[in-house]
Tab-separated table of C-alpha atoms in Angstrom:
chain	number	residue	atom	x	y	z
A	1	UNK	CA	-0.051	0.019	-0.192
A	2	UNK	CA	1.559	3.580	-0.838
A	3	UNK	CA	2.156	6.213	1.366
A	4	UNK	CA	-1.008	8.695	1.437
A	5	UNK	CA	-0.557	12.134	-0.488
A	6	UNK	CA	-0.537	15.455	1.572
A	7	UNK	CA	-3.454	17.862	0.602
A	8	UNK	CA	-1.347	20.850	-0.150
A	9	UNK	CA	-2.422	24.445	0.036
A	10	UNK	CA	-0.096	26.838	-1.963
A	11	UNK	CA	-0.238	30.133	-0.364
A	12	UNK	CA	0.675	32.790	-3.126
A	13	UNK	CA	-1.173	32.619	-6.536
A	14	UNK	CA	1.447	34.409	-8.191
A	15	UNK	CA	4.264	33.435	-10.501
A	16	UNK	CA	6.189	31.467	-7.874
A	17	UNK	CA	2.857	29.699	-6.460
A	18	UNK	CA	1.794	28.757	-10.319
A	19	UNK	CA	5.277	27.621	-11.076
A	20	UNK	CA	5.459	25.094	-8.106
A	21	UNK	CA	1.937	23.814	-8.696
A	22	UNK	CA	2.713	23.324	-12.221
A	23	UNK	CA	5.953	21.144	-11.054
A	24	UNK	CA	3.678	19.321	-8.852
A	25	UNK	CA	1.382	18.414	-10.998
A	26	UNK	CA	3.881	17.350	-13.719
A	27	UNK	CA	5.234	14.474	-11.078
A	28	UNK	CA	4.390	11.271	-11.939
A	29	UNK	CA	3.563	10.113	-8.300
A	30	UNK	CA	3.917	13.177	-5.982
A	31	UNK	CA	3.744	13.061	-2.353
A	32	UNK	CA	1.818	16.445	-2.411
A	33	UNK	CA	-1.044	16.826	-4.290
A	34	UNK	CA	-2.059	20.723	-4.877
A	35	UNK	CA	-5.867	21.427	-3.682
A	36	UNK	CA	-6.180	25.213	-3.440
A	37	UNK	CA	-4.242	28.648	-3.277
A	38	UNK	CA	-4.808	31.411	-1.080
A	39	UNK	CA	-3.702	34.522	-1.592
A	40	UNK	CA	-4.626	38.313	-0.230
A	41	UNK	CA	-5.192	39.673	-3.728
A	42	UNK	CA	-8.848	40.189	-3.844
A	43	UNK	CA	-8.822	40.497	-7.497
A	44	UNK	CA	-7.687	36.831	-7.565
A	45	UNK	CA	-10.136	35.473	-4.771
A	46	UNK	CA	-13.023	33.561	-6.058
A	47	UNK	CA	-11.139	32.754	-9.473
A	48	UNK	CA	-9.034	29.679	-10.287
A	49	UNK	CA	-5.433	28.944	-11.094
A	50	UNK	CA	-4.948	25.751	-13.016
A	51	UNK	CA	-8.197	24.731	-12.114
A	52	UNK	CA	-7.586	25.251	-8.616
A	53	UNK	CA	-9.759	27.271	-6.529
A	54	UNK	CA	-8.203	30.858	-5.122
A	55	UNK	CA	-9.291	31.551	-1.319
A	56	UNK	CA	-8.305	34.938	0.608
A	57	UNK	CA	-7.101	36.498	2.451
A	58	UNK	CA	-4.344	34.905	4.450
A	59	UNK	CA	-6.437	35.174	7.486
A	60	UNK	CA	-8.715	33.069	6.473
A	61	UNK	CA	-5.912	30.550	6.523
A	62	UNK	CA	-7.237	28.166	9.553
A	63	UNK	CA	-11.034	28.030	7.865
A	64	UNK	CA	-9.165	26.945	4.666
A	65	UNK	CA	-7.396	24.198	6.177
A	66	UNK	CA	-10.353	22.947	8.055
A	67	UNK	CA	-12.808	23.185	4.738
A	68	UNK	CA	-10.155	21.432	2.536
A	69	UNK	CA	-8.586	19.167	5.024
A	70	UNK	CA	-4.977	20.372	4.452
A	71	UNK	CA	-2.388	18.474	5.560
A	72	UNK	CA	0.638	20.461	3.840
A	73	UNK	CA	1.562	23.762	3.251
A	74	UNK	CA	3.738	25.520	0.363
A	75	UNK	CA	4.498	29.356	1.017
A	76	UNK	CA	5.112	30.590	-2.300
A	77	UNK	CA	5.389	34.312	-1.770
A	78	UNK	CA	9.342	35.255	-1.858
A	79	UNK	CA	8.327	39.016	-0.790
A	80	UNK	CA	5.849	37.867	2.157
A	81	UNK	CA	6.298	40.398	5.124
A	82	UNK	CA	7.763	38.316	8.256
A	83	UNK	CA	4.711	39.114	10.516
A	84	UNK	CA	2.641	37.184	8.262
A	85	UNK	CA	5.127	34.646	7.597
A	86	UNK	CA	5.083	34.051	11.091
A	87	UNK	CA	1.434	34.086	11.451
A	88	UNK	CA	1.521	30.992	8.863
A	89	UNK	CA	4.142	29.206	10.520
A	90	UNK	CA	2.169	29.857	13.837
A	91	UNK	CA	-1.206	27.997	12.652
A	92	UNK	CA	1.144	25.442	10.702
A	93	UNK	CA	2.578	24.477	13.676
A	94	UNK	CA	-0.820	24.513	15.877
A	95	UNK	CA	-2.477	22.180	13.383
A	96	UNK	CA	0.867	20.250	13.478
A	97	UNK	CA	0.924	20.051	9.551
A	98	UNK	CA	3.707	20.385	7.060
A	99	UNK	CA	4.991	23.475	5.777
A	100	UNK	CA	7.476	24.446	3.159
A	101	UNK	CA	8.790	27.823	2.141
A	102	UNK	CA	9.352	28.083	-1.617
A	103	UNK	CA	12.536	30.377	-3.200
A	104	UNK	CA	11.708	32.491	-6.005
A	105	UNK	CA	11.183	31.559	-9.729
A	106	UNK	CA	14.610	32.200	-10.926
A	107	UNK	CA	16.474	30.493	-8.348
A	108	UNK	CA	13.928	27.504	-8.929
A	109	UNK	CA	14.647	27.616	-12.615
A	110	UNK	CA	18.423	27.912	-12.415
A	111	UNK	CA	18.073	25.150	-9.351
A	112	UNK	CA	20.348	27.617	-7.316
A	113	UNK	CA	18.203	26.704	-4.263
A	114	UNK	CA	16.334	24.117	-2.918
A	115	UNK	CA	12.931	24.352	-1.182
A	116	UNK	CA	13.661	25.361	2.252
A	117	UNK	CA	11.991	23.065	4.433
A	118	UNK	CA	10.619	24.367	7.752
A	119	UNK	CA	7.709	22.517	8.908
A	120	UNK	CA	7.864	19.589	6.952
A	121	UNK	CA	9.769	17.594	9.883
A	122	UNK	CA	7.962	15.086	11.980
A	123	UNK	CA	8.603	15.818	15.758
A	124	UNK	CA	8.982	12.230	15.860
A	125	UNK	CA	12.145	12.491	13.499
A	126	UNK	CA	13.581	14.997	15.857
A	127	UNK	CA	12.836	12.495	19.306
A	128	UNK	CA	13.707	9.231	17.453
A	129	UNK	CA	11.444	7.024	19.221
A	130	UNK	CA	7.948	5.829	18.786
A	131	UNK	CA	5.149	8.152	19.445
A	132	UNK	CA	2.695	6.787	22.619
A	133	UNK	CA	-0.689	5.390	21.506
A	134	UNK	CA	-3.936	5.397	23.437
A	135	UNK	CA	-6.515	2.762	24.870
A	136	UNK	CA	-9.353	3.844	22.472
A	137	UNK	CA	-11.816	1.604	23.497
A	138	UNK	CA	-11.337	2.395	27.464
A	139	UNK	CA	-11.285	6.515	26.539
A	140	UNK	CA	-14.505	5.622	24.705
A	141	UNK	CA	-16.004	4.050	27.779
A	142	UNK	CA	-14.695	6.824	29.972
A	143	UNK	CA	-15.799	9.893	27.563
A	144	UNK	CA	-18.683	8.879	25.339
A	145	UNK	CA	-21.756	10.981	26.330
A	146	UNK	CA	-20.084	12.896	29.258
A	147	UNK	CA	-19.569	16.222	30.194
A	148	UNK	CA	-16.039	17.519	30.092
A	149	UNK	CA	-14.473	20.653	31.637
A	150	UNK	CA	-11.159	21.642	30.087
A	151	UNK	CA	-9.525	24.666	31.928
A	152	UNK	CA	-6.823	26.258	29.680
A	153	UNK	CA	-8.550	25.209	26.430
A	154	UNK	CA	-6.882	27.747	24.350
A	155	UNK	CA	-3.485	26.646	25.132
A	156	UNK	CA	-1.176	24.106	23.309
A	157	UNK	CA	-2.177	21.370	25.813
A	158	UNK	CA	-5.574	22.334	26.255
A	159	UNK	CA	-6.471	22.682	22.619
A	160	UNK	CA	-4.861	19.222	21.511
A	161	UNK	CA	-7.103	17.737	24.367
A	162	UNK	CA	-9.985	19.305	23.180
A	163	UNK	CA	-9.407	17.874	19.229
A	164	UNK	CA	-8.784	14.548	20.558
A	165	UNK	CA	-11.357	14.239	23.310
A	166	UNK	CA	-14.001	15.304	20.516
A	167	UNK	CA	-13.087	12.055	18.641
A	168	UNK	CA	-14.897	9.927	21.414
A	169	UNK	CA	-18.503	11.485	21.440
A	170	UNK	CA	-18.448	13.399	24.881
A	171	UNK	CA	-21.932	15.301	24.905
A	172	UNK	CA	-20.486	18.136	26.037
A	173	UNK	CA	-17.112	20.027	26.006
A	174	UNK	CA	-16.863	23.162	28.321
A	175	UNK	CA	-13.865	25.559	26.549
A	176	UNK	CA	-13.000	27.508	30.122
A	177	UNK	CA	-9.800	30.254	29.144
A	178	UNK	CA	-8.873	33.114	30.552
A	179	UNK	CA	-8.072	34.744	27.074
A	180	UNK	CA	-10.701	35.074	24.631
A	181	UNK	CA	-8.544	34.931	21.633
A	182	UNK	CA	-7.487	31.675	22.324
A	183	UNK	CA	-10.867	30.334	23.608
A	184	UNK	CA	-12.399	31.788	20.075
A	185	UNK	CA	-9.978	30.128	18.178
A	186	UNK	CA	-10.374	26.411	19.170
A	187	UNK	CA	-13.846	26.736	19.525
A	188	UNK	CA	-13.909	27.721	15.618
A	189	UNK	CA	-11.768	25.193	14.921
A	190	UNK	CA	-13.764	22.726	16.893
A	191	UNK	CA	-17.028	23.853	15.238
A	192	UNK	CA	-15.344	22.890	11.802
A	193	UNK	CA	-15.729	19.113	12.754
A	194	UNK	CA	-18.964	16.855	12.194
A	195	UNK	CA	-19.818	16.068	15.745
A	196	UNK	CA	-22.612	16.086	17.665
A	197	UNK	CA	-20.797	17.278	20.779
A	198	UNK	CA	-21.973	20.575	22.156
A	199	UNK	CA	-19.071	23.191	22.521
A	200	UNK	CA	-19.556	25.945	25.467
A	201	UNK	CA	-17.101	28.418	25.578
A	202	UNK	CA	-16.653	30.072	28.944
A	203	UNK	CA	-14.557	32.968	29.816
A	204	UNK	CA	-13.033	32.777	33.459
A	205	UNK	CA	-10.681	33.141	35.661
A	206	UNK	CA	-9.766	29.863	37.386
A	207	UNK	CA	-8.765	31.627	40.932
A	208	UNK	CA	-12.593	33.151	40.648
A	209	UNK	CA	-14.298	30.796	43.128
A	210	UNK	CA	-17.676	32.343	42.935
A	211	UNK	CA	-17.634	32.050	38.962
A	212	UNK	CA	-15.858	28.497	39.492
A	213	UNK	CA	-19.026	27.135	41.414
A	214	UNK	CA	-21.289	28.731	39.205
A	215	UNK	CA	-19.935	26.785	36.121
A	216	UNK	CA	-19.132	23.448	37.914
A	217	UNK	CA	-22.977	23.740	39.740
A	218	UNK	CA	-24.678	24.490	36.257
A	219	UNK	CA	-23.002	22.257	33.974
A	220	UNK	CA	-21.780	19.161	36.208
A	221	UNK	CA	-19.317	18.257	34.491
A	222	UNK	CA	-18.060	14.632	34.732
A	223	UNK	CA	-14.210	14.945	33.949
A	224	UNK	CA	-12.126	18.035	34.420
A	225	UNK	CA	-8.754	18.300	32.644
A	226	UNK	CA	-6.865	20.985	34.622
A	227	UNK	CA	-4.143	22.363	32.036
A	228	UNK	CA	-4.329	26.129	33.017
A	229	UNK	CA	-1.074	27.182	34.701
A	230	UNK	CA	1.805	29.856	34.306
A	231	UNK	CA	4.585	27.851	32.594
A	232	UNK	CA	7.528	30.230	31.610
A	233	UNK	CA	10.351	29.842	34.178
A	234	UNK	CA	12.475	32.824	33.606
A	235	UNK	CA	8.958	34.736	33.907
A	236	UNK	CA	7.510	33.074	37.022
A	237	UNK	CA	11.259	33.787	38.730
A	238	UNK	CA	10.447	37.733	38.534
A	239	UNK	CA	6.575	37.047	39.341
A	240	UNK	CA	6.365	34.187	42.011
A	241	UNK	CA	3.590	36.019	43.395
A	242	UNK	CA	1.516	35.487	40.400
A	243	UNK	CA	2.783	31.731	39.876
A	244	UNK	CA	1.423	31.125	43.401
A	245	UNK	CA	-1.680	32.539	42.636
A	246	UNK	CA	-2.310	31.277	39.201
A	247	UNK	CA	-0.929	27.646	39.676
A	248	UNK	CA	-1.612	26.904	43.357
A	249	UNK	CA	-4.365	28.724	44.533
A	250	UNK	CA	-6.302	28.345	40.716
A	251	UNK	CA	-5.680	24.410	41.183
A	252	UNK	CA	-7.026	24.386	45.047
A	253	UNK	CA	-9.899	26.363	43.749
A	254	UNK	CA	-10.913	24.414	40.620
A	255	UNK	CA	-10.146	21.002	42.676
A	256	UNK	CA	-12.242	22.026	45.984
A	257	UNK	CA	-15.322	22.912	43.753
A	258	UNK	CA	-14.998	19.881	41.716
A	259	UNK	CA	-14.618	17.443	45.177
A	260	UNK	CA	-17.869	19.694	46.416
A	261	UNK	CA	-20.085	18.919	43.321
A	262	UNK	CA	-18.612	15.407	43.057
A	263	UNK	CA	-16.952	15.474	39.803
A	264	UNK	CA	-15.866	11.934	38.720
A	265	UNK	CA	-12.379	12.450	37.637
A	266	UNK	CA	-9.864	15.331	38.143
A	267	UNK	CA	-6.610	15.297	36.311
A	268	UNK	CA	-3.956	17.984	36.786
A	269	UNK	CA	-1.216	18.774	34.298
A	270	UNK	CA	2.370	19.087	36.106
A	271	UNK	CA	5.679	18.771	34.775
A	272	UNK	CA	9.058	17.382	35.066
A	273	UNK	CA	10.360	21.188	36.333
A	274	UNK	CA	8.346	19.867	39.862
A	275	UNK	CA	11.085	17.147	40.551
A	276	UNK	CA	13.746	18.699	42.835
A	277	UNK	CA	12.942	22.410	41.279
A	278	UNK	CA	15.476	24.844	40.962
A	279	UNK	CA	12.773	27.758	39.676
A	280	UNK	CA	9.424	29.055	41.049
A	281	UNK	CA	7.725	27.408	38.150
A	282	UNK	CA	8.742	23.846	38.988
A	283	UNK	CA	8.008	24.617	42.964
A	284	UNK	CA	4.699	25.866	42.152
A	285	UNK	CA	3.770	22.711	40.041
A	286	UNK	CA	5.198	20.254	42.879
A	287	UNK	CA	2.931	22.042	45.655
A	288	UNK	CA	0.107	21.791	42.882
A	289	UNK	CA	0.688	18.003	43.060
A	290	UNK	CA	0.569	18.168	47.013
A	291	UNK	CA	-2.846	20.176	46.794
A	292	UNK	CA	-4.198	17.352	43.967
A	293	UNK	CA	-3.306	14.370	46.707
A	294	UNK	CA	-4.686	16.271	49.753
A	295	UNK	CA	-7.856	16.220	47.833
A	296	UNK	CA	-7.775	12.755	46.741
A	297	UNK	CA	-7.625	11.675	50.559
A	298	UNK	CA	-10.554	12.851	51.508
A	299	UNK	CA	-12.735	13.161	48.184
A	300	UNK	CA	-14.819	10.774	46.273
A	301	UNK	CA	-13.729	12.610	43.069
A	302	UNK	CA	-10.504	10.543	41.534
A	303	UNK	CA	-7.676	13.249	41.802
A	304	UNK	CA	-4.434	12.686	39.740
A	305	UNK	CA	-1.431	14.425	38.142
A	306	UNK	CA	0.152	14.033	34.860
A	307	UNK	CA	3.716	14.716	34.650
A	308	UNK	CA	5.737	15.151	31.302
A	309	UNK	CA	8.715	17.051	30.056
A	310	UNK	CA	8.952	19.890	27.616
A	311	UNK	CA	6.727	19.902	24.649
A	312	UNK	CA	7.847	20.068	21.358
A	313	UNK	CA	6.145	22.853	19.149
A	314	UNK	CA	4.019	24.236	22.084
A	315	UNK	CA	3.979	27.786	22.389
A	316	UNK	CA	7.260	29.382	24.203
A	317	UNK	CA	9.174	26.099	23.431
A	318	UNK	CA	12.383	25.891	21.948
A	319	UNK	CA	11.706	24.499	18.368
A	320	UNK	CA	9.343	27.487	17.240
A	321	UNK	CA	12.460	29.628	18.602
A	322	UNK	CA	14.815	27.584	16.514
A	323	UNK	CA	12.714	27.809	13.417
A	324	UNK	CA	12.451	31.620	13.568
A	325	UNK	CA	16.069	32.023	14.237
A	326	UNK	CA	16.831	29.591	10.985
A	327	UNK	CA	14.359	31.612	8.974
A	328	UNK	CA	16.282	34.928	9.933
A	329	UNK	CA	19.528	33.195	8.990
A	330	UNK	CA	20.562	32.437	12.481
A	331	UNK	CA	22.511	32.144	14.904
A	332	UNK	CA	20.148	29.323	16.762
A	333	UNK	CA	20.661	30.294	20.438
A	334	UNK	CA	21.459	27.386	23.155
A	335	UNK	CA	22.039	28.209	26.701
A	336	UNK	CA	24.594	25.579	27.451
A	337	UNK	CA	26.007	22.821	25.394
A	338	UNK	CA	25.365	20.448	28.102
A	339	UNK	CA	21.978	21.050	28.592
A	340	UNK	CA	19.350	18.158	28.572
A	341	UNK	CA	15.577	17.653	28.410
A	342	UNK	CA	13.006	15.113	28.024
A	343	UNK	CA	10.872	15.973	24.908
A	344	UNK	CA	7.268	14.836	23.866
A	345	UNK	CA	5.156	15.892	21.323
A	346	UNK	CA	1.708	17.871	21.459
A	347	UNK	CA	-0.126	14.965	20.403
A	348	UNK	CA	1.706	12.834	23.296
A	349	UNK	CA	0.841	14.919	25.922
A	350	UNK	CA	-2.585	15.429	25.008
A	351	UNK	CA	-2.909	11.153	25.104
A	352	UNK	CA	-1.146	11.223	28.435
A	353	UNK	CA	-3.431	13.021	29.503
A	354	UNK	CA	-6.364	11.440	28.717
A	355	UNK	CA	-4.958	7.834	29.420
A	356	UNK	CA	-4.389	9.088	32.750
A	357	UNK	CA	-7.987	10.203	33.444
A	358	UNK	CA	-8.927	6.404	32.446
A	359	UNK	CA	-6.427	4.682	34.732
A	360	UNK	CA	-6.962	6.669	37.740
A	361	UNK	CA	-7.905	5.166	41.097
A	362	UNK	CA	-6.838	8.566	42.833
A	363	UNK	CA	-3.333	10.108	43.837
A	364	UNK	CA	-1.441	8.900	41.227
A	365	UNK	CA	1.459	10.952	39.520
A	366	UNK	CA	0.984	9.492	35.596
A	367	UNK	CA	4.408	9.659	34.055
A	368	UNK	CA	5.250	9.043	30.080
A	369	UNK	CA	8.469	7.227	29.211
A	370	UNK	CA	10.069	9.776	27.099
A	371	UNK	CA	12.845	7.754	26.393
A	372	UNK	CA	16.481	9.168	27.086
A	373	UNK	CA	16.737	12.838	27.635
A	374	UNK	CA	18.164	14.869	25.101
A	375	UNK	CA	20.719	17.370	24.347
A	376	UNK	CA	19.372	20.633	23.405
A	377	UNK	CA	22.261	21.174	21.050
A	378	UNK	CA	21.472	18.152	19.286
A	379	UNK	CA	18.108	19.180	18.796
A	380	UNK	CA	19.177	22.079	17.332
A	381	UNK	CA	21.478	20.707	15.239
A	382	UNK	CA	18.787	18.003	13.793
A	383	UNK	CA	16.801	20.836	13.036
A	384	UNK	CA	19.383	22.889	11.190
A	385	UNK	CA	20.467	20.035	9.025
A	386	UNK	CA	16.984	18.550	8.335
A	387	UNK	CA	16.023	22.102	7.258
A	388	UNK	CA	18.766	21.923	4.667
A	389	UNK	CA	21.451	23.569	6.001
A	390	UNK	CA	24.733	23.069	8.030
A	391	UNK	CA	26.485	24.483	10.998
A	392	UNK	CA	28.307	26.838	8.923
A	393	UNK	CA	25.309	28.154	7.164
A	394	UNK	CA	23.464	28.583	10.552
A	395	UNK	CA	25.834	28.312	13.461
A	396	UNK	CA	24.778	27.331	16.888
A	397	UNK	CA	25.662	30.110	19.698
A	398	UNK	CA	25.826	29.415	23.727
A	399	UNK	CA	24.467	32.147	25.515
A	400	UNK	CA	24.705	31.040	29.211
A	401	UNK	CA	21.974	29.280	31.650
A	402	UNK	CA	19.135	31.469	32.385
A	403	UNK	CA	17.624	32.370	35.955
A	404	UNK	CA	15.942	29.248	37.338
A	405	UNK	CA	17.245	26.970	34.931
A	406	UNK	CA	19.010	23.659	35.402
A	407	UNK	CA	21.384	21.460	33.231
A	408	UNK	CA	19.631	18.464	33.726
A	409	UNK	CA	16.004	17.713	34.302
A	410	UNK	CA	14.101	14.324	36.017
A	411	UNK	CA	10.593	12.499	35.757
A	412	UNK	CA	10.690	11.233	39.115
A	413	UNK	CA	12.584	11.110	42.444
A	414	UNK	CA	14.584	7.778	43.200
A	415	UNK	CA	11.872	7.126	45.595
A	416	UNK	CA	8.912	7.451	43.571
A	417	UNK	CA	10.263	5.150	40.725
A	418	UNK	CA	8.026	2.385	39.633
A	419	UNK	CA	9.536	-0.136	37.336
A	420	UNK	CA	6.605	-1.545	36.015
A	421	UNK	CA	4.709	0.062	33.630
A	422	UNK	CA	0.918	0.668	33.891
A	423	UNK	CA	0.423	0.843	30.305
A	424	UNK	CA	2.913	1.247	27.284
A	425	UNK	CA	4.925	4.268	27.811
A	426	UNK	CA	3.009	5.203	31.055
A	427	UNK	CA	4.665	4.852	34.800
A	428	UNK	CA	2.773	5.916	37.639
A	429	UNK	CA	4.402	6.772	41.357
A	430	UNK	CA	1.863	6.925	44.307
A	431	UNK	CA	3.601	9.118	47.077
A	432	UNK	CA	1.910	10.123	50.335
A	433	UNK	CA	2.567	13.237	52.179
A	434	UNK	CA	2.767	13.310	55.792
A	435	UNK	CA	2.430	17.038	56.488
A	436	UNK	CA	0.780	19.758	54.792
A	437	UNK	CA	1.629	22.652	57.146
A	438	UNK	CA	4.061	24.229	54.896
A	439	UNK	CA	1.696	23.945	51.983
A	440	UNK	CA	-0.952	25.979	53.985
A	441	UNK	CA	1.324	28.240	55.682
A	442	UNK	CA	2.263	29.341	51.599
A	443	UNK	CA	-1.298	29.619	50.568
A	444	UNK	CA	-2.371	31.751	53.715
A	445	UNK	CA	0.763	34.049	54.137
A	446	UNK	CA	2.487	34.415	50.648
A	447	UNK	CA	1.094	37.887	49.883
A	448	UNK	CA	3.124	39.118	52.978
A	449	UNK	CA	6.369	37.892	51.927
A	450	UNK	CA	8.805	39.690	49.745
A	451	UNK	CA	9.338	37.968	46.200
A	452	UNK	CA	12.819	37.068	47.273
A	453	UNK	CA	11.339	35.162	50.565
A	454	UNK	CA	8.567	33.779	48.653
A	455	UNK	CA	10.897	32.211	46.295
A	456	UNK	CA	13.207	30.760	49.080
A	457	UNK	CA	9.963	29.283	51.016
A	458	UNK	CA	8.724	27.457	47.955
A	459	UNK	CA	11.783	26.075	46.920
A	460	UNK	CA	12.710	24.735	50.831
A	461	UNK	CA	9.212	22.777	50.761
A	462	UNK	CA	8.985	21.885	47.445
A	463	UNK	CA	12.403	20.085	47.793
A	464	UNK	CA	11.490	18.369	51.279
A	465	UNK	CA	8.681	16.605	50.618
A	466	UNK	CA	8.672	13.465	52.646
A	467	UNK	CA	8.061	10.612	50.120
A	468	UNK	CA	7.987	7.394	52.204
A	469	UNK	CA	5.980	4.962	50.151
A	470	UNK	CA	5.775	4.563	46.567
A	471	UNK	CA	2.739	2.124	45.095
A	472	UNK	CA	3.716	-1.030	43.301
A	473	UNK	CA	0.220	-1.787	42.485
A	474	UNK	CA	-0.713	-2.432	38.578
A	475	UNK	CA	-3.841	-0.453	38.010
A	476	UNK	CA	-6.531	-2.319	35.776
């Protein structure tokens, strides 16, 4: 059986776009099938070129991708403004579809330059491992005809959870976020899918107890996926009070109300930065895990946390940054040649969160087996080479470690490690916290402390949590 062909949208209905499309149409067995053009010129819109429709303007890109089931993009406008190029790349990144940029016609005709490949690189290729897969039957049993609330639904992980969830036919998806644009965008995207699932947009702050109570009382969700959080390490180093309010108090607020109204399952997205944290963001995530496990010990709701490493392609992650730097001609900046991280794709991250909700008995910290840690410098080098360049064309520049960063990150403490997988590529470490006085001290008094004292207190608590026991049982 042959490979499936990419349904390709050519952006630019000028000479370059026409030339690229002709070349594709002339190929005997092309990997890309041109489906349509997209152009900003109003005179070209609603017309055809090479018997293909021309859509427009460019800000309709997401709609056209959904309408035509596009799986590949070719940018064929050599003079495209940087901000428009960036907008296209961001959409391609969010949709996880291939994107290439063509040189101008003269360079193509003279064969001076090949197509500059920016996004036609699978994240699995960069990771060099097989992606995690889902138990679809178990998920269907857990999700079908249920009402599901996703906090942070417009974020990278939250929006992907929505995309995957809708396949399992929930009755309602409650799309909750603080930013109206991101919620509008994911709602528009999901509306383009043929589904009977009701989509409900909710703009709310997860710290607003009255509003969250009203939402959960009115809609009575069966499952909550809590993805809303501040995640940027350097930013949170300088804003520790906001990190505590949003991450810890927000988690506590939504969790307590979920328990009050008998929600079946509550799954919180955590981070590998919660292990032996050296930064405020990681420390707040560690305390969030404590909040969730305390709630689990007293509630009928199944509370659990899902811990994973860095997500390739998410907003603010290294891959979008590296791509911008490559597009600009370099250099690609890496903080330290020794720095390593665990990586996963957005789809894997969302898959793990979904699978965790179907496996949870309460109190677990689920962890994805993400293979070996990857050197950031190697990732940068791979991306440069896969983009058709060498290190002499696009050099790597080392800039030094930023505030709160560490060279190496872990997914589980030694005392949490459980050798047996509960599901292919998923481990669980069940920890028992003995004393929550320090957690309560932070929640009650953090606003009276200076940023320096708060940071010190968070790190002290997060790094001295008692973990006397690890569950060895396999969840069935």
